[in-house]
Amino acid sequence: MQDDARRKMWTTALAWFIALVVFFPIFWMAVTAFKTEVDAIATPPSLFFTPTVENFQEVFARSNYGRYVWNSIAVSFGSTILALAFAIPAAYAMAFFPTKRTPGTLLWMLSTKMMPPVGVLIPMYLLFRDMGLLDTVTGLMMIYTLINMPIVIWMLYTYFKDVPNEIMEAGRVDGATPIQELFLLLIPLAVPGIASTGLLSIILSWNEAFWSLNLTSSNGAPLTAFIASYSSPQGLFWAKLSAASLMAIAPILVVGWMSQKQLVSGLTFGAVK
Amino acid sequence: MTTLANQQMTAKPAKNTREIDTRPLLWPSVIVLFLWMIVPLAMTLYFSVIRYNLLNPMLTGFAGLENYTFLFEDPALWTSLWNTLVLVGSVLIITVVFGTLFAVLYNAEFHGRGVARLLVIAPFFVMPTVSALVWKNMLMHPVNGLFAWLQSLVGMEPTDWFTNYPMLSVIVIVSWQWVPFAFLILLTAIQSLDQEQKEAARIDGAGPVDMFFHIVLPHLNRAISVVIMIETIFLLTIFAEIYVTTSGGPGTATTNLAWLIYSVGLLQFDVGYASAGGVIAVVLANIVAIFLVRTVSRNLQQG
């Protein structure tokens, strides 16, 4: 018994030590966000300082921060809604009216996700340039819809398959058309599944940083691209960088923590549950 | 939506669920995904066999395999392939080893387990540009960074990470982001391990090490291979972390395939040449993808 207690104590100590080390960079960034610029670069690092919210005010005042926040929200929510609009009917069709080709279709959809973005960067850049989509929220939203759609379809398919067929059959006996069946029976039943699929899609779009860096610069730039502008070597604005970063990651961190279970099955295409 | 509904109305009433015409439901997704898959790829292939430089409109015409010949003769390609291999390989090893160890550790009972787990997975939700800049500035900066201060405490010279160990620095940052991913997947997998099986092994006198190698690791086998494949697909085109830290340098020390294509295509505007590189990236990713699709499809058949 005593052995067990001792082991638990050691496990607690080790696990918490590792957790704090792993989390430290985020903690340190959060602390720095409340320092003055002088305190932020001080050596030895200042641990006891008078916290200030000046950085947050300055980030908003100086850099049009609100627009980048809005772009991030528009792009991630917009692309998620679009992806769901395409994916819900498709997943419904494959989950409830499977044909011989359904497994093949699902795998093919998954395989479109394997395309390395850099393999099609050049043509996408030129297409966007010619269509006037460079540096626009619309353009980025289209790309995110496409890159997230396979995952969204897969997750919804998995959820829809768990809805008991009897309920759908009952509706059919009552004379519901497939469309009524989808909107009146399935969607209300599958709200939790649709919601967690949507959350995963929002997280992925919010943090996407290949297309946003390459296809946007200012007007259509989301937070990922805006934060990258702090990488210029002129001057060290660590406190402002931290304040801008903290606001950019805090909401999505909370969402991520809440939906970690769904994330696993979504990111592994159901291979790990 | 109305046309969709109309088509459904005109479809003959279904006695059997299998007889419903699902094309209007399924095809919108299939068509857009098909276009997304085929159009840019076809353009990449086409650009890779023509002479096309945005800065030199006089340069036109069919190039045959010229771009590929140039590419294969360019030492930058081989450096970038090697760098890609080093980056992907190191991060894979680090994330799988630590992910597995963490999964075992955080699966054990201890005080505050729920909160500790949340702290460990947190880095995965941080956008890449933020994590790279926090590491580059606040931790690894040779003058004002925390590591420099820690080194000075023990009487060492501060290390200029991005000048002297650029690839290592990038590997550290990327690993910090992806260990949580491996951990999250493997923790989920380890939780499905049969308690009775573990109990039986313990009664048979298996120590923790035996247990790990003979019961836990075989159980995690498939989850680990899934982690490796998914990470490979993302890691092959690591871009944002390099963009905000080293810009592929110093020299070409951290130029991976993604950065090479970006710099040739969008900084030097040689579309043909960059597209040939793009084709190489697609081929490499597809080799990995074949394995992933196979694993997932096996799973799909099981249920």
Coordinates of C-alpha atoms in Angstrom, one line a residue:
Chain A
M1 CA 0.0 0.0 0.0
Q2 CA 2.7 2.4 1.0
D3 CA 4.5 1.4 -2.2
D4 CA 1.5 2.5 -4.2
A5 CA 1.3 5.8 -2.4
R6 CA 4.9 6.5 -3.0
R7 CA 4.7 5.6 -6.7
K8 CA 1.7 7.9 -7.1
M9 CA 3.6 10.7 -5.4
W10 CA 6.6 10.3 -7.8
T11 CA 4.3 10.0 -10.8
T12 CA 2.5 13.2 -9.7
A13 CA 5.8 15.1 -9.3
L14 CA 7.3 13.9 -12.7
A15 CA 4.1 14.4 -14.6
W16 CA 3.6 17.9 -13.3
F17 CA 7.2 18.8 -13.8
I18 CA 7.0 17.8 -17.5
A19 CA 3.6 19.5 -18.0
L20 CA 5.0 22.7 -16.6
V21 CA 8.1 22.5 -18.8
V22 CA 6.0 21.8 -22.0
F23 CA 3.6 24.6 -21.2
F24 CA 6.2 27.1 -20.1
P25 CA 6.7 28.9 -23.5
I26 CA 2.9 29.7 -23.5
F27 CA 3.0 30.8 -19.9
W28 CA 6.1 33.0 -20.5
M29 CA 4.4 34.6 -23.5
A30 CA 1.3 35.3 -21.4
V31 CA 3.4 36.9 -18.7
T32 CA 5.4 39.0 -21.1
A33 CA 2.2 40.3 -22.6
F34 CA 1.7 42.3 -19.3
K35 CA 5.2 43.7 -19.1
T36 CA 6.6 46.9 -20.5
E37 CA 8.9 46.6 -23.4
V38 CA 11.8 47.3 -21.2
D39 CA 10.8 44.6 -18.7
A40 CA 10.2 42.2 -21.6
I41 CA 13.8 42.1 -22.7
A42 CA 15.4 42.6 -19.3
T43 CA 18.2 40.3 -18.3
P44 CA 17.9 38.7 -15.8
P45 CA 14.3 38.3 -16.7
S46 CA 12.0 40.4 -14.4
L47 CA 9.6 38.1 -12.5
F48 CA 8.2 40.8 -10.2
F49 CA 6.9 43.7 -12.2
T50 CA 3.9 45.9 -12.3
P51 CA 1.5 44.4 -14.8
T52 CA 0.3 46.7 -17.5
V53 CA -2.4 46.4 -20.2
E54 CA -0.7 49.1 -22.3
N55 CA 0.5 46.5 -24.9
F56 CA -3.0 45.3 -25.6
Q57 CA -4.2 48.9 -26.1
E58 CA -1.2 49.7 -28.3
V59 CA -1.7 46.6 -30.5
F60 CA -5.2 47.7 -31.2
A61 CA -4.4 51.3 -31.7
R62 CA -1.3 51.0 -33.8
S63 CA -1.8 48.0 -36.1
N64 CA -5.4 47.6 -37.2
Y65 CA -5.5 44.5 -35.1
G66 CA -9.3 44.5 -35.2
R67 CA -9.2 43.9 -38.9
Y68 CA -6.9 40.9 -38.6
V69 CA -9.1 39.4 -35.9
W70 CA -12.1 40.0 -38.1
N71 CA -10.4 38.3 -41.0
S72 CA -9.5 35.3 -38.9
I73 CA -13.1 35.0 -37.7
A74 CA -14.5 35.5 -41.1
V75 CA -12.2 33.0 -42.8
S76 CA -12.5 30.2 -40.2
F77 CA -16.2 30.5 -39.6
G78 CA -17.0 31.2 -43.2
S79 CA -15.0 28.2 -44.5
T80 CA -16.5 26.0 -41.8
I81 CA -20.0 26.9 -42.7
L82 CA -19.3 26.3 -46.4
A83 CA -17.6 23.0 -45.8
L84 CA -20.5 21.8 -43.6
A85 CA -23.0 22.9 -46.3
F86 CA -21.2 20.7 -48.8
A87 CA -20.4 17.9 -46.4
I88 CA -23.6 17.3 -44.6
P89 CA -25.6 16.1 -47.7
A90 CA -22.6 14.1 -48.9
A91 CA -22.0 12.4 -45.6
Y92 CA -25.7 11.7 -45.3
A93 CA -25.9 10.1 -48.7
M94 CA -22.9 7.9 -48.0
A95 CA -23.9 6.9 -44.4
F96 CA -27.5 6.0 -45.2
F97 CA -27.5 5.1 -48.8
P98 CA -24.2 3.3 -49.2
T99 CA -23.3 1.8 -52.6
K100 CA -20.5 -0.4 -53.7
R101 CA -18.5 2.8 -54.5
T102 CA -18.9 4.5 -51.1
P103 CA -15.7 3.2 -49.5
G104 CA -13.8 4.1 -52.6
T105 CA -15.3 7.6 -52.7
L106 CA -14.4 8.1 -49.0
L107 CA -10.8 7.1 -49.5
W108 CA -10.5 9.2 -52.6
M109 CA -11.8 12.2 -50.6
L110 CA -9.2 11.5 -48.0
S111 CA -6.5 11.2 -50.6
T112 CA -7.2 14.8 -51.8
K113 CA -6.0 15.8 -48.3
M114 CA -2.6 14.3 -49.0
M115 CA -1.7 16.8 -51.7
P116 CA 1.2 18.8 -50.3
P117 CA 0.1 22.5 -50.5
V118 CA 3.5 23.5 -51.8
G119 CA 3.0 21.2 -54.9
V120 CA 0.2 23.5 -56.1
L121 CA 1.4 26.8 -54.6
I122 CA 2.6 28.3 -57.9
P123 CA -0.6 27.6 -59.9
M124 CA -2.8 28.7 -57.0
Y125 CA -0.9 31.9 -56.7
L126 CA -1.2 32.7 -60.4
L127 CA -4.9 31.7 -60.5
F128 CA -5.6 34.0 -57.5
R129 CA -3.6 36.8 -59.1
D130 CA -5.5 36.6 -62.3
M131 CA -8.9 36.3 -60.6
G132 CA -8.2 39.2 -58.2
L133 CA -8.4 36.9 -55.2
L134 CA -4.9 37.6 -53.8
D135 CA -5.0 39.2 -50.3
T136 CA -8.8 38.7 -50.0
V137 CA -10.8 37.0 -47.3
T138 CA -13.0 35.3 -50.0
G139 CA -10.0 33.7 -51.6
L140 CA -8.6 32.3 -48.4
M141 CA -12.1 31.1 -47.3
M142 CA -12.4 29.1 -50.6
I143 CA -9.0 27.4 -50.0
Y144 CA -9.8 26.6 -46.4
T145 CA -13.2 25.2 -47.4
L146 CA -11.5 22.8 -49.8
I147 CA -8.6 21.7 -47.6
N148 CA -11.0 21.0 -44.6
M149 CA -13.8 19.4 -46.6
P150 CA -12.4 15.8 -46.6
I151 CA -11.9 15.8 -42.8
V152 CA -15.4 17.3 -42.3
I153 CA -17.0 14.7 -44.6
W154 CA -15.2 11.9 -42.8
M155 CA -16.1 13.1 -39.3
L156 CA -19.7 13.6 -40.2
Y157 CA -19.8 10.2 -41.9
T158 CA -18.6 8.6 -38.7
Y159 CA -21.2 10.4 -36.6
F160 CA -24.0 9.8 -39.0
K161 CA -23.3 6.1 -39.1
D162 CA -23.9 6.0 -35.3
V163 CA -27.4 7.4 -35.7
P164 CA -29.7 4.4 -35.4
N165 CA -31.2 3.5 -38.8
E166 CA -34.6 2.6 -37.2
I167 CA -35.2 6.3 -36.4
M168 CA -34.6 7.1 -40.1
E169 CA -36.7 4.2 -41.2
A170 CA -39.6 5.4 -39.0
G171 CA -39.5 8.8 -40.7
R172 CA -39.5 7.1 -44.1
V173 CA -42.6 5.1 -43.2
D174 CA -44.3 8.4 -42.3
G175 CA -43.6 9.5 -45.9
A176 CA -40.7 11.8 -45.4
T177 CA -38.6 12.6 -48.5
P178 CA -34.9 12.2 -48.2
I179 CA -34.5 15.9 -47.9
Q180 CA -37.1 16.2 -45.1
E181 CA -35.4 13.2 -43.5
L182 CA -32.1 15.0 -43.6
F183 CA -33.3 18.3 -42.2
L184 CA -36.1 17.2 -39.9
L185 CA -34.6 14.0 -38.5
L186 CA -30.9 13.7 -39.0
I187 CA -29.6 17.2 -38.4
P188 CA -31.4 17.7 -35.1
L189 CA -30.2 14.3 -33.9
A190 CA -26.6 14.9 -35.0
V191 CA -26.2 18.4 -33.7
P192 CA -23.4 17.4 -31.2
G193 CA -21.5 15.6 -34.0
I194 CA -21.9 18.5 -36.4
A195 CA -20.8 21.0 -33.7
S196 CA -17.6 19.1 -32.9
T197 CA -16.8 18.7 -36.5
G198 CA -17.3 22.4 -37.0
L199 CA -15.0 23.2 -34.0
L200 CA -12.2 21.1 -35.5
S201 CA -12.6 22.8 -38.8
I202 CA -12.5 26.2 -37.1
I203 CA -9.3 25.3 -35.2
L204 CA -7.6 24.1 -38.3
S205 CA -8.5 27.2 -40.3
W206 CA -7.6 29.5 -37.5
N207 CA -4.1 28.1 -37.2
E208 CA -3.4 27.5 -40.9
A209 CA -0.3 29.3 -41.9
F210 CA 0.8 28.1 -45.3
W211 CA -1.8 29.6 -47.6
S212 CA -2.4 32.6 -45.4
L213 CA 1.3 33.6 -45.5
N214 CA 1.5 33.0 -49.3
L215 CA -1.8 34.4 -50.5
T216 CA -2.5 37.4 -48.2
S217 CA -0.5 40.3 -47.0
S218 CA -2.7 43.0 -45.4
N219 CA -6.3 43.4 -46.5
G220 CA -7.2 39.8 -46.4
A221 CA -4.6 38.7 -43.9
P222 CA -5.7 36.7 -40.8
L223 CA -3.9 36.6 -37.5
T224 CA -1.3 34.0 -38.5
A225 CA 0.0 36.3 -41.2
F226 CA -0.2 39.4 -39.0
I227 CA 1.8 37.8 -36.2
A228 CA 4.5 36.8 -38.8
S229 CA 5.0 40.5 -39.4
Y230 CA 6.6 40.7 -36.0
S231 CA 9.5 38.6 -37.3
S232 CA 11.3 41.6 -38.8
P233 CA 14.6 42.0 -37.1
Q234 CA 14.2 45.8 -36.6
G235 CA 13.5 46.4 -33.0
L236 CA 12.4 44.0 -30.3
F237 CA 8.7 44.5 -29.6
W238 CA 8.3 41.4 -27.5
A239 CA 5.7 42.7 -25.2
K240 CA 3.4 43.7 -28.1
L241 CA 4.2 40.5 -29.9
S242 CA 3.1 38.6 -26.8
A243 CA 0.0 40.6 -26.3
A244 CA -1.1 40.2 -29.9
S245 CA -0.2 36.5 -29.8
L246 CA -2.0 35.9 -26.5
M247 CA -5.2 37.3 -27.9
A248 CA -4.8 35.3 -31.1
I249 CA -4.3 31.9 -29.4
A250 CA -6.4 32.1 -26.2
P251 CA -9.9 31.5 -27.8
I252 CA -8.7 28.6 -29.9
L253 CA -6.8 27.1 -27.1
V254 CA -10.0 26.9 -25.0
V255 CA -11.9 25.5 -28.0
G256 CA -9.1 22.9 -28.5
W257 CA -9.1 21.8 -24.9
M258 CA -12.9 21.3 -25.0
S259 CA -12.9 19.2 -28.2
Q260 CA -9.7 17.1 -27.8
K261 CA -11.6 13.8 -28.0
Q262 CA -13.3 14.6 -31.3
L263 CA -10.0 16.0 -32.5
V264 CA -8.4 12.6 -32.3
S265 CA -10.9 10.8 -34.4
G266 CA -11.1 13.7 -36.8
L267 CA -7.3 14.1 -37.3
T268 CA -6.8 10.4 -37.7
F269 CA -9.7 9.9 -40.0
G270 CA -11.3 7.5 -37.5
A271 CA -8.3 5.2 -37.4
V272 CA -7.8 6.0 -33.7
K273 CA -10.8 6.4 -31.5
Chain B
M1 CA -31.2 24.1 -53.0
T2 CA -34.5 24.2 -54.9
T3 CA -33.1 22.3 -57.8
L4 CA -31.7 19.8 -55.4
A5 CA -35.1 19.4 -53.8
N6 CA -36.8 19.1 -57.2
Q7 CA -34.6 16.4 -58.3
Q8 CA -35.3 14.5 -55.2
M9 CA -39.1 14.9 -55.7
T10 CA -38.9 13.6 -59.3
A11 CA -36.8 10.6 -58.2
K12 CA -39.1 7.6 -58.0
P13 CA -40.4 6.9 -54.5
A14 CA -38.1 4.5 -52.8
K15 CA -39.3 1.2 -51.4
N16 CA -35.8 0.2 -50.6
T17 CA -33.4 2.6 -49.1
R18 CA -30.8 1.7 -51.7
E19 CA -32.9 3.0 -54.6
I20 CA -32.7 6.7 -53.7
D21 CA -30.8 8.8 -56.1
T22 CA -28.1 10.3 -54.0
R23 CA -26.2 12.0 -56.7
P24 CA -27.6 15.5 -56.0
L25 CA -26.5 15.1 -52.4
L26 CA -23.0 13.7 -53.1
W27 CA -21.9 15.3 -56.3
P28 CA -21.4 18.9 -55.2
S29 CA -18.7 17.8 -52.8
V30 CA -17.2 15.3 -55.3
I31 CA -17.1 17.8 -58.1
V32 CA -15.4 20.6 -56.1
L33 CA -12.9 18.2 -54.6
F34 CA -12.2 16.7 -58.0
L35 CA -11.6 20.2 -59.4
W36 CA -9.4 21.1 -56.4
M37 CA -7.4 17.9 -56.9
I38 CA -7.0 18.0 -60.7
V39 CA -6.8 21.7 -61.9
P40 CA -3.9 23.0 -59.8
L41 CA -2.0 19.7 -60.2
A42 CA -2.5 19.8 -64.0
M43 CA -1.3 23.4 -64.0
T44 CA 1.8 22.4 -62.0
L45 CA 2.6 19.6 -64.4
Y46 CA 2.0 21.9 -67.4
F47 CA 4.2 24.8 -66.0
S48 CA 6.9 22.3 -65.2
V49 CA 7.4 21.5 -68.9
I50 CA 7.3 25.1 -70.3
R51 CA 9.6 28.1 -70.0
Y52 CA 7.8 30.5 -67.8
N53 CA 9.4 33.3 -65.8
L54 CA 7.3 36.2 -64.5
L55 CA 10.2 38.6 -64.7
N56 CA 11.1 37.7 -68.3
P57 CA 8.0 37.5 -70.6
M58 CA 10.2 36.9 -73.6
L59 CA 11.0 33.5 -72.3
T60 CA 8.4 31.2 -73.6
G61 CA 7.8 27.8 -75.3
F62 CA 7.9 24.2 -74.5
A63 CA 10.9 23.2 -72.4
G64 CA 10.5 19.4 -72.3
L65 CA 12.4 18.1 -69.3
E66 CA 14.7 21.1 -69.2
N67 CA 13.3 22.4 -65.9
Y68 CA 13.8 18.9 -64.4
T69 CA 17.3 18.6 -65.7
F70 CA 18.2 22.0 -64.2
L71 CA 16.5 21.0 -61.0
F72 CA 18.3 17.7 -60.7
E73 CA 21.7 19.4 -61.5
D74 CA 21.0 22.1 -58.9
P75 CA 22.8 21.3 -55.6
A76 CA 20.1 23.3 -53.9
L77 CA 17.6 20.6 -54.7
W78 CA 19.7 17.9 -53.0
T79 CA 20.4 20.1 -50.0
S80 CA 16.7 20.8 -49.6
L81 CA 15.8 17.1 -50.0
W82 CA 18.4 16.3 -47.4
N83 CA 17.2 19.0 -45.1
T84 CA 13.6 17.9 -45.5
L85 CA 14.6 14.3 -44.6
V86 CA 16.6 15.5 -41.5
L87 CA 13.7 17.7 -40.4
V88 CA 11.0 15.1 -40.9
G89 CA 13.0 12.2 -39.6
S90 CA 14.2 14.0 -36.4
V91 CA 10.8 15.4 -35.6
L92 CA 9.2 12.0 -36.2
I93 CA 11.6 10.2 -33.9
I94 CA 11.3 12.9 -31.2
T95 CA 7.5 13.1 -31.3
V96 CA 6.9 9.3 -31.4
V97 CA 9.4 8.6 -28.5
F98 CA 8.2 11.4 -26.3
G99 CA 4.6 11.0 -27.3
T100 CA 4.7 7.3 -26.3
L101 CA 6.5 8.0 -23.0
F102 CA 4.1 10.8 -22.1
A103 CA 1.1 8.7 -23.0
V104 CA 2.2 6.0 -20.6
L105 CA 3.0 8.5 -17.9
Y106 CA -0.2 10.5 -18.2
N107 CA -2.3 7.4 -18.3
A108 CA -1.2 6.5 -14.8
E109 CA -3.2 7.8 -11.8
F110 CA -1.9 11.0 -10.2
H111 CA -3.1 14.2 -8.6
G112 CA -4.4 16.7 -11.0
R113 CA -4.2 14.4 -14.1
G114 CA -6.8 16.2 -16.1
V115 CA -5.2 19.6 -15.8
A116 CA -1.7 18.3 -16.4
R117 CA -2.9 16.6 -19.6
L118 CA -4.4 19.9 -20.8
L119 CA -1.1 21.7 -20.3
V120 CA 0.8 19.1 -22.3
I121 CA -1.5 19.2 -25.3
A122 CA -1.7 23.0 -25.4
P123 CA 1.2 23.7 -27.8
F124 CA -0.7 21.9 -30.6
F125 CA -3.3 24.6 -30.6
V126 CA -0.9 27.5 -30.8
M127 CA -0.7 28.9 -34.4
P128 CA 2.7 28.1 -35.9
T129 CA 3.8 31.7 -36.4
V130 CA 3.2 32.4 -32.7
S131 CA 5.1 29.3 -31.5
A132 CA 8.0 30.0 -33.8
L133 CA 8.3 33.7 -32.8
V134 CA 8.0 33.0 -29.0
W135 CA 10.8 30.4 -29.2
K136 CA 12.9 32.5 -31.5
N137 CA 12.7 35.7 -29.4
M138 CA 11.8 35.1 -25.8
L139 CA 13.6 31.8 -25.4
M140 CA 16.4 31.4 -28.0
H141 CA 17.5 35.0 -28.5
P142 CA 21.3 35.1 -27.9
V143 CA 21.2 38.3 -25.8
N144 CA 17.8 38.8 -24.2
G145 CA 16.5 35.2 -24.4
L146 CA 15.7 33.1 -21.4
F147 CA 18.1 30.3 -22.5
A148 CA 21.0 32.8 -22.8
W149 CA 20.3 33.9 -19.2
L150 CA 20.1 30.3 -17.9
Q151 CA 23.5 29.6 -19.6
S152 CA 25.1 32.7 -18.1
L153 CA 23.9 31.5 -14.7
V154 CA 26.0 28.3 -15.0
G155 CA 28.9 30.3 -16.5
M156 CA 28.4 29.3 -20.1
E157 CA 28.6 31.4 -23.2
P158 CA 25.1 32.1 -24.5
T159 CA 24.4 30.1 -27.7
D160 CA 23.3 31.9 -30.8
W161 CA 20.8 29.2 -31.7
F162 CA 19.7 30.3 -35.2
T163 CA 23.2 31.2 -36.4
N164 CA 25.1 28.2 -35.1
Y165 CA 22.4 25.5 -34.9
P166 CA 19.7 26.6 -37.3
M167 CA 18.4 23.2 -38.2
L168 CA 18.4 22.0 -34.6
S169 CA 16.5 25.1 -33.6
V170 CA 13.8 24.5 -36.2
I171 CA 13.6 20.9 -35.1
V172 CA 13.1 21.9 -31.5
I173 CA 10.3 24.3 -32.3
V174 CA 8.5 21.9 -34.7
S175 CA 8.8 19.1 -32.2
W176 CA 7.4 21.2 -29.4
Q177 CA 4.3 21.7 -31.6
W178 CA 3.9 18.0 -32.7
V179 CA 4.8 16.1 -29.5
P180 CA 1.4 17.1 -28.1
F181 CA -0.3 15.7 -31.3
A182 CA 1.5 12.3 -30.9
F183 CA 0.7 12.3 -27.2
L184 CA -3.0 13.1 -27.7
I185 CA -3.4 10.3 -30.3
L186 CA -1.4 7.7 -28.3
L187 CA -3.1 8.6 -25.0
T188 CA -6.4 7.9 -26.7
A189 CA -5.1 4.6 -28.1
I190 CA -3.6 3.5 -24.8
Q191 CA -6.9 4.1 -23.0
S192 CA -8.5 1.3 -25.0
L193 CA -5.9 -1.2 -23.7
D194 CA -7.7 -3.9 -21.8
Q195 CA -7.2 -3.5 -18.1
E196 CA -7.7 -7.2 -17.5
Q197 CA -4.9 -8.1 -19.9
K198 CA -2.6 -5.7 -18.0
E199 CA -3.8 -7.1 -14.6
A200 CA -3.1 -10.7 -15.8
A201 CA 0.4 -9.8 -17.0
R202 CA 1.1 -8.2 -13.6
I203 CA -0.1 -11.2 -11.8
D204 CA 2.2 -13.3 -14.0
G205 CA 5.0 -11.2 -12.6
A206 CA 5.7 -8.9 -15.5
G207 CA 7.6 -5.8 -14.5
P208 CA 6.9 -2.3 -15.8
V209 CA 9.5 -2.7 -18.5
D210 CA 8.3 -6.1 -19.8
M211 CA 4.8 -4.7 -19.7
F212 CA 5.7 -1.7 -21.8
F213 CA 7.5 -3.7 -24.5
H214 CA 5.2 -6.8 -24.6
I215 CA 1.8 -5.3 -24.0
V216 CA 1.7 -1.5 -24.3
L217 CA 3.9 -1.1 -27.4
P218 CA 2.3 -3.8 -29.5
H219 CA -1.1 -2.3 -28.6
L220 CA 0.0 1.1 -29.8
N221 CA 1.5 -0.3 -33.0
R222 CA -1.2 0.9 -35.3
A223 CA -1.7 4.2 -33.6
I224 CA 2.0 5.0 -33.9
S225 CA 2.0 4.2 -37.6
V226 CA -1.0 6.5 -38.0
V227 CA 0.8 9.3 -36.1
I228 CA 3.9 8.8 -38.3
M229 CA 2.0 9.0 -41.6
I230 CA -0.2 12.0 -40.7
E231 CA 2.8 13.9 -39.3
T232 CA 4.9 13.0 -42.4
I233 CA 2.3 14.6 -44.6
F234 CA 2.3 17.8 -42.6
L235 CA 6.0 17.9 -41.9
L236 CA 7.0 17.4 -45.5
T237 CA 5.8 21.0 -46.1
I238 CA 6.8 22.8 -42.9
F239 CA 6.8 26.4 -44.0
A240 CA 5.6 29.0 -41.5
E241 CA 8.2 28.1 -38.8
I242 CA 11.0 28.6 -41.3
Y243 CA 9.3 31.7 -42.8
V244 CA 9.4 33.6 -39.4
T245 CA 12.7 32.3 -38.1
T246 CA 15.5 31.5 -40.5
S247 CA 14.0 32.2 -44.0
G248 CA 15.7 29.0 -45.1
G249 CA 19.2 30.2 -44.0
P250 CA 21.8 30.8 -43.0
G251 CA 22.8 30.0 -46.6
T252 CA 20.6 27.0 -47.3
A253 CA 21.0 25.4 -43.9
T254 CA 17.3 25.3 -43.2
T255 CA 15.9 25.3 -46.8
N256 CA 13.5 22.4 -47.1
L257 CA 11.7 21.4 -50.2
A258 CA 8.7 23.7 -49.4
W259 CA 11.0 26.7 -48.9
L260 CA 13.0 26.0 -52.0
I261 CA 9.8 26.0 -54.2
Y262 CA 8.6 29.1 -52.5
S263 CA 11.8 31.0 -53.0
V264 CA 12.3 29.9 -56.6
G265 CA 8.7 30.5 -57.5
L266 CA 7.5 33.5 -55.5
L267 CA 10.8 35.3 -54.8
Q268 CA 12.7 34.6 -58.0
F269 CA 9.5 34.1 -60.1
D270 CA 10.8 31.2 -62.1
V271 CA 7.5 29.4 -62.4
G272 CA 8.6 26.5 -64.6
Y273 CA 11.5 25.6 -62.4
A274 CA 9.5 25.9 -59.2
S275 CA 6.7 23.8 -60.7
A276 CA 9.2 21.0 -61.4
G277 CA 10.0 21.1 -57.7
G278 CA 6.3 21.0 -56.9
V279 CA 5.9 17.8 -58.9
I280 CA 8.7 16.3 -56.8
A281 CA 6.9 17.3 -53.6
V282 CA 3.7 15.7 -54.9
V283 CA 5.4 12.5 -55.8
L284 CA 7.1 12.2 -52.3
A285 CA 3.8 13.0 -50.5
N286 CA 2.0 10.4 -52.6
I287 CA 4.4 7.6 -51.6
V288 CA 3.5 8.3 -47.9
A289 CA -0.2 8.7 -48.8
I290 CA -0.4 5.3 -50.3
F291 CA 0.6 3.7 -47.0
L292 CA -1.8 6.0 -45.0
V293 CA -4.7 5.2 -47.3
R294 CA -4.0 1.5 -47.0
T295 CA -4.1 1.6 -43.2
V296 CA -7.3 3.7 -43.1
S297 CA -9.0 1.5 -45.6
R298 CA -8.2 -1.6 -43.6
N299 CA -9.9 0.2 -40.7
L300 CA -12.9 1.1 -42.8
Q301 CA -13.4 -2.6 -43.7
Q302 CA -13.2 -3.6 -40.1
G303 CA -16.0 -1.5 -39.2

